[in-house]
PDB file of C-alpha atoms in Angstrom:
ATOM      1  CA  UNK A 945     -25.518  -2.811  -6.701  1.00 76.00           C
ATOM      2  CA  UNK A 946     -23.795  -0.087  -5.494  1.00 87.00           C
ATOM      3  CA  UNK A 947     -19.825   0.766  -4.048  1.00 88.00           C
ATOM      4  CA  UNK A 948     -21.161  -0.388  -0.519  1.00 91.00           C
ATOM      5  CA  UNK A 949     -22.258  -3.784  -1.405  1.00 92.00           C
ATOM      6  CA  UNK A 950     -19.495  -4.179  -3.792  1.00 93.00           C
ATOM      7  CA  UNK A 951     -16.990  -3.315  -1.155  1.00 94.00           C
ATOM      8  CA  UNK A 952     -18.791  -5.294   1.795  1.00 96.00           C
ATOM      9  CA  UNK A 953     -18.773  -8.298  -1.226  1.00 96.00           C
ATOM     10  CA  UNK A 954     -15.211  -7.663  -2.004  1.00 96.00           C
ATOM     11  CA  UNK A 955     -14.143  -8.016   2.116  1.00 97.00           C
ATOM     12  CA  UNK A 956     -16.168 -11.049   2.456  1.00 97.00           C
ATOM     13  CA  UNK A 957     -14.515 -12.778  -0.228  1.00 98.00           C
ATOM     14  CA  UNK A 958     -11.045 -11.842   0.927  1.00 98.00           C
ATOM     15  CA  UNK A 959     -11.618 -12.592   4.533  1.00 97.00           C
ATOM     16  CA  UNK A 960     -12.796 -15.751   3.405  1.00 97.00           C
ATOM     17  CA  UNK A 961     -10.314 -16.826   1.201  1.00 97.00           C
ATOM     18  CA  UNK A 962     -11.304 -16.198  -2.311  1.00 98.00           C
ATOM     19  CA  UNK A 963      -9.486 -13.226  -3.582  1.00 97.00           C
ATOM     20  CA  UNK A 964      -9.989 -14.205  -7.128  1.00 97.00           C
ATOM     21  CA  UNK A 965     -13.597 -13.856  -6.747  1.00 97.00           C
ATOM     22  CA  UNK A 966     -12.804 -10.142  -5.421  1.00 97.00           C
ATOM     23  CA  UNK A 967     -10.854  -9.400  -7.778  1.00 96.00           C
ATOM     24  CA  UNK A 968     -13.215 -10.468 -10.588  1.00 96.00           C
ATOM     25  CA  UNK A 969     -15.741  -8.559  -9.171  1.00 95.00           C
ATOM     26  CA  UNK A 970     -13.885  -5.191  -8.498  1.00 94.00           C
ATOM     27  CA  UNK A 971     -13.206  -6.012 -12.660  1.00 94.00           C
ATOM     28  CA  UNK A 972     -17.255  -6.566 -13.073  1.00 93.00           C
ATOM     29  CA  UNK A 973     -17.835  -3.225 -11.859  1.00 89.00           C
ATOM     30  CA  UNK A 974     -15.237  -1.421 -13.558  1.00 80.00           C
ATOM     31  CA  UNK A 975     -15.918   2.962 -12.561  1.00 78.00           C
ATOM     32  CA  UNK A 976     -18.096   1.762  -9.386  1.00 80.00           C
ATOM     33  CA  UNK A 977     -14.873   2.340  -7.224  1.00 87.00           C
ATOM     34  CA  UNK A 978     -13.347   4.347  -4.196  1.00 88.00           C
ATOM     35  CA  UNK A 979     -10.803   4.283  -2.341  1.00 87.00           C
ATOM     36  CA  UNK A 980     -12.008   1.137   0.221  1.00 90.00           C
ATOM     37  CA  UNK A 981     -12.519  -0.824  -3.291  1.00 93.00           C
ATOM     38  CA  UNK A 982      -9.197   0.044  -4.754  1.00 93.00           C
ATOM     39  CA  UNK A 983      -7.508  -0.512  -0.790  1.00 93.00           C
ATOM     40  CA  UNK A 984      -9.173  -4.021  -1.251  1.00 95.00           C
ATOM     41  CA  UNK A 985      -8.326  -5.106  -4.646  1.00 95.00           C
ATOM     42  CA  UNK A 986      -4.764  -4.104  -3.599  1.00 95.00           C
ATOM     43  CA  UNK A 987      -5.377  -6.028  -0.776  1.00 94.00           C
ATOM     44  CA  UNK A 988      -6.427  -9.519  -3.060  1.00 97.00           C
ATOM     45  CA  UNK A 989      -3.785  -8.873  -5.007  1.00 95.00           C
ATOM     46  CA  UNK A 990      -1.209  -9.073  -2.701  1.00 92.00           C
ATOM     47  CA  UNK A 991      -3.050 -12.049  -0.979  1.00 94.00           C
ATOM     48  CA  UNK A 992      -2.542 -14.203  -4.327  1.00 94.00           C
ATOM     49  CA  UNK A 993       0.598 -12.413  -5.642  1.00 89.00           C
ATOM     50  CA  UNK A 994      -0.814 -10.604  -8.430  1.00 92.00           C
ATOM     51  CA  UNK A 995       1.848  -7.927  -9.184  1.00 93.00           C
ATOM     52  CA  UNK A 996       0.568  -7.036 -12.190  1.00 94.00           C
ATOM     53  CA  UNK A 997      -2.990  -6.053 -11.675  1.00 94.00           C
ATOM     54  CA  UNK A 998      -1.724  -4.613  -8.502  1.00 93.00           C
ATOM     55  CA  UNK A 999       0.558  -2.270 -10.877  1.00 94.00           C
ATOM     56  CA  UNK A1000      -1.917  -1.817 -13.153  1.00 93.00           C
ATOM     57  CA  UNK A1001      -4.044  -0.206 -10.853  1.00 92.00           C
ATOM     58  CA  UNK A1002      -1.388   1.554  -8.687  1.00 92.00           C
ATOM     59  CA  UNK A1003      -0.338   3.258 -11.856  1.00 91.00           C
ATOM     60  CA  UNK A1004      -3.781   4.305 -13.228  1.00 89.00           C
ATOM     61  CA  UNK A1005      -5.740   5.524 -10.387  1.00 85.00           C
ATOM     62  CA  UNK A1006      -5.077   9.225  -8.866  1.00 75.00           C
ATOM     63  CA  UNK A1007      -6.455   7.527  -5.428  1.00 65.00           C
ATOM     64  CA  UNK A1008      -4.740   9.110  -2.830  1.00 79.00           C
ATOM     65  CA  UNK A1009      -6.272   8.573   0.236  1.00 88.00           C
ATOM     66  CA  UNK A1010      -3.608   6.833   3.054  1.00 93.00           C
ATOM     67  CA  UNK A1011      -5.441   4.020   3.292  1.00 91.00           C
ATOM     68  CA  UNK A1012      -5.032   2.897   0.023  1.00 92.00           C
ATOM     69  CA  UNK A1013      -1.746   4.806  -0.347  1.00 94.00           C
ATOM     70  CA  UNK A1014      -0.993   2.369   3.160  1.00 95.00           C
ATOM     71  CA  UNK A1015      -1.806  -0.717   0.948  1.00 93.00           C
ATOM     72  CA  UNK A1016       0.243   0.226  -2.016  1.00 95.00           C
ATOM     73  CA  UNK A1017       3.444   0.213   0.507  1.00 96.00           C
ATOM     74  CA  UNK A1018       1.913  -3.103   1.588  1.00 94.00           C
ATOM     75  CA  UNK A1019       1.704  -4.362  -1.435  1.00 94.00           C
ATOM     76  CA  UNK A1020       4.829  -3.323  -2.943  1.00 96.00           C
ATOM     77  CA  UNK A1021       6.697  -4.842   0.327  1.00 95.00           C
ATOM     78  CA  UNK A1022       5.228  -8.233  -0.498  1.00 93.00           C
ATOM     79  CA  UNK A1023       6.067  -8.655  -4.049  1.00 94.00           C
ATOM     80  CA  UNK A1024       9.606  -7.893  -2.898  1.00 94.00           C
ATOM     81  CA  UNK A1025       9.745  -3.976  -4.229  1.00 95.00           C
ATOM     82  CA  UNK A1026      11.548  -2.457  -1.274  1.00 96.00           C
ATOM     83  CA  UNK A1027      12.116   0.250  -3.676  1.00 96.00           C
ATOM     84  CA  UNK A1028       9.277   1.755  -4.838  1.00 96.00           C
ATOM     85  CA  UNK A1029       7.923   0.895  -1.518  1.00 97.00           C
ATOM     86  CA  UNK A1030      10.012   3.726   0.020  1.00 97.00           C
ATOM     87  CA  UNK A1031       9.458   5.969  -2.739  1.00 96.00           C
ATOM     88  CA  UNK A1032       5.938   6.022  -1.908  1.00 96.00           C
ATOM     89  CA  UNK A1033       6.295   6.060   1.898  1.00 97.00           C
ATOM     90  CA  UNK A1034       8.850   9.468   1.174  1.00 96.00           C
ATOM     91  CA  UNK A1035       5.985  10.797  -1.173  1.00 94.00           C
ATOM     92  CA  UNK A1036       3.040  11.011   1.445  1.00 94.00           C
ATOM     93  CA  UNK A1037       3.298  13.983   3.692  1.00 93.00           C
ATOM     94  CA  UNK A1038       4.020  13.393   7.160  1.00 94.00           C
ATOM     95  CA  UNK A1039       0.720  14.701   8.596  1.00 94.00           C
ATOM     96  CA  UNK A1040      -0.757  12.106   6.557  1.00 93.00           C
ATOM     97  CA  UNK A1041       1.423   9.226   7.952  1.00 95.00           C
ATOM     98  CA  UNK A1042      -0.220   7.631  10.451  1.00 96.00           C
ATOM     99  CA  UNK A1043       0.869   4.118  12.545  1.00 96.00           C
ATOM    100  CA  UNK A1044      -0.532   1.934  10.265  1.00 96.00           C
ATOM    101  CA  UNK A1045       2.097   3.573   7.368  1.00 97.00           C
ATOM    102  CA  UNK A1046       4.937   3.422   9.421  1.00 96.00           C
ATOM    103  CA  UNK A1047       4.110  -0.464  10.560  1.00 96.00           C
ATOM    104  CA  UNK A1048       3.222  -0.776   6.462  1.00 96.00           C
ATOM    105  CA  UNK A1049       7.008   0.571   6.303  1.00 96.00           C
ATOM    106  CA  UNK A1050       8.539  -1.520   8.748  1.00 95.00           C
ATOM    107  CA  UNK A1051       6.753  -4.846   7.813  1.00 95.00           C
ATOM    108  CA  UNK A1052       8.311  -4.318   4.110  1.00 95.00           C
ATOM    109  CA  UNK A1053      11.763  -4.510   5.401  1.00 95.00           C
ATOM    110  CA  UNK A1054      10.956  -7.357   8.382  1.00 94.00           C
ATOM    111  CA  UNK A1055       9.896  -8.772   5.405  1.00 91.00           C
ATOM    112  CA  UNK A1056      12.605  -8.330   2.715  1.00 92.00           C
ATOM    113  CA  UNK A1057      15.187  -9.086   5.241  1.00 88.00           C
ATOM    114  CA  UNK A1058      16.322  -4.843   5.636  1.00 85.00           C
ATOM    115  CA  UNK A1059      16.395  -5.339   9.759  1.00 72.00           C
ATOM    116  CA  UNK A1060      18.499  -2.430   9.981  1.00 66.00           C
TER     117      UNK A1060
END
């Protein structure tokens, strides 16, 4: 097994419902990762509410591509952490922000109620 199969395992599970099973298996294969894996387990985690793993891996990775760094905002904004949400948003520089940050950005305050 390799990071493709992994990854295209990872998707199916999550687009079907079973983020556990992703999540276990990102664990199962534990230095087999990039930065669609990492997006994805962000991505499960945020599906089941998993703040902690989510943290976990936010804080130990140095995976800074904006896709995952547009799934850490996501995730942050639903677990309710408008704050560190914006801190990374603020961080990335703006020729890497791209429409899916800024709607990443905006859904995190639709979400927590920050209309304004």
């Amino acid at each position: 097994k390799n990071i493709i199969t992994i990854g295209a395992m990872m998707k199916c599970f999550i687009d079907n419902n079973q983020n556990e099973k992703a999540i276990s298996l990102y664990e199962q294969y534990n230095g087999k990762h990039n930065d669609i894996t990492n997006s994805l387990f962000i991505k499960a985690c945020t599906n089941i509410g998993d703040a902690d793993k989510g943290i976990k891996l936010i804080k130990s990775t140095t995976d800074g591509s904006i896709e995952f760094i547009n799934s850490v905002i996501n995730f942050y904004g639903k677990i309710g952490d408008v704050n560190n949400a914006v801190n990374t948003f603020n961080n990335i520089p703006e020729n890497k922000k791209n429409i899916v940050t800024i709607g990443a950005m905006m859904n995190c305050f639709i979400d927590n109620n920050q209309n304004e």
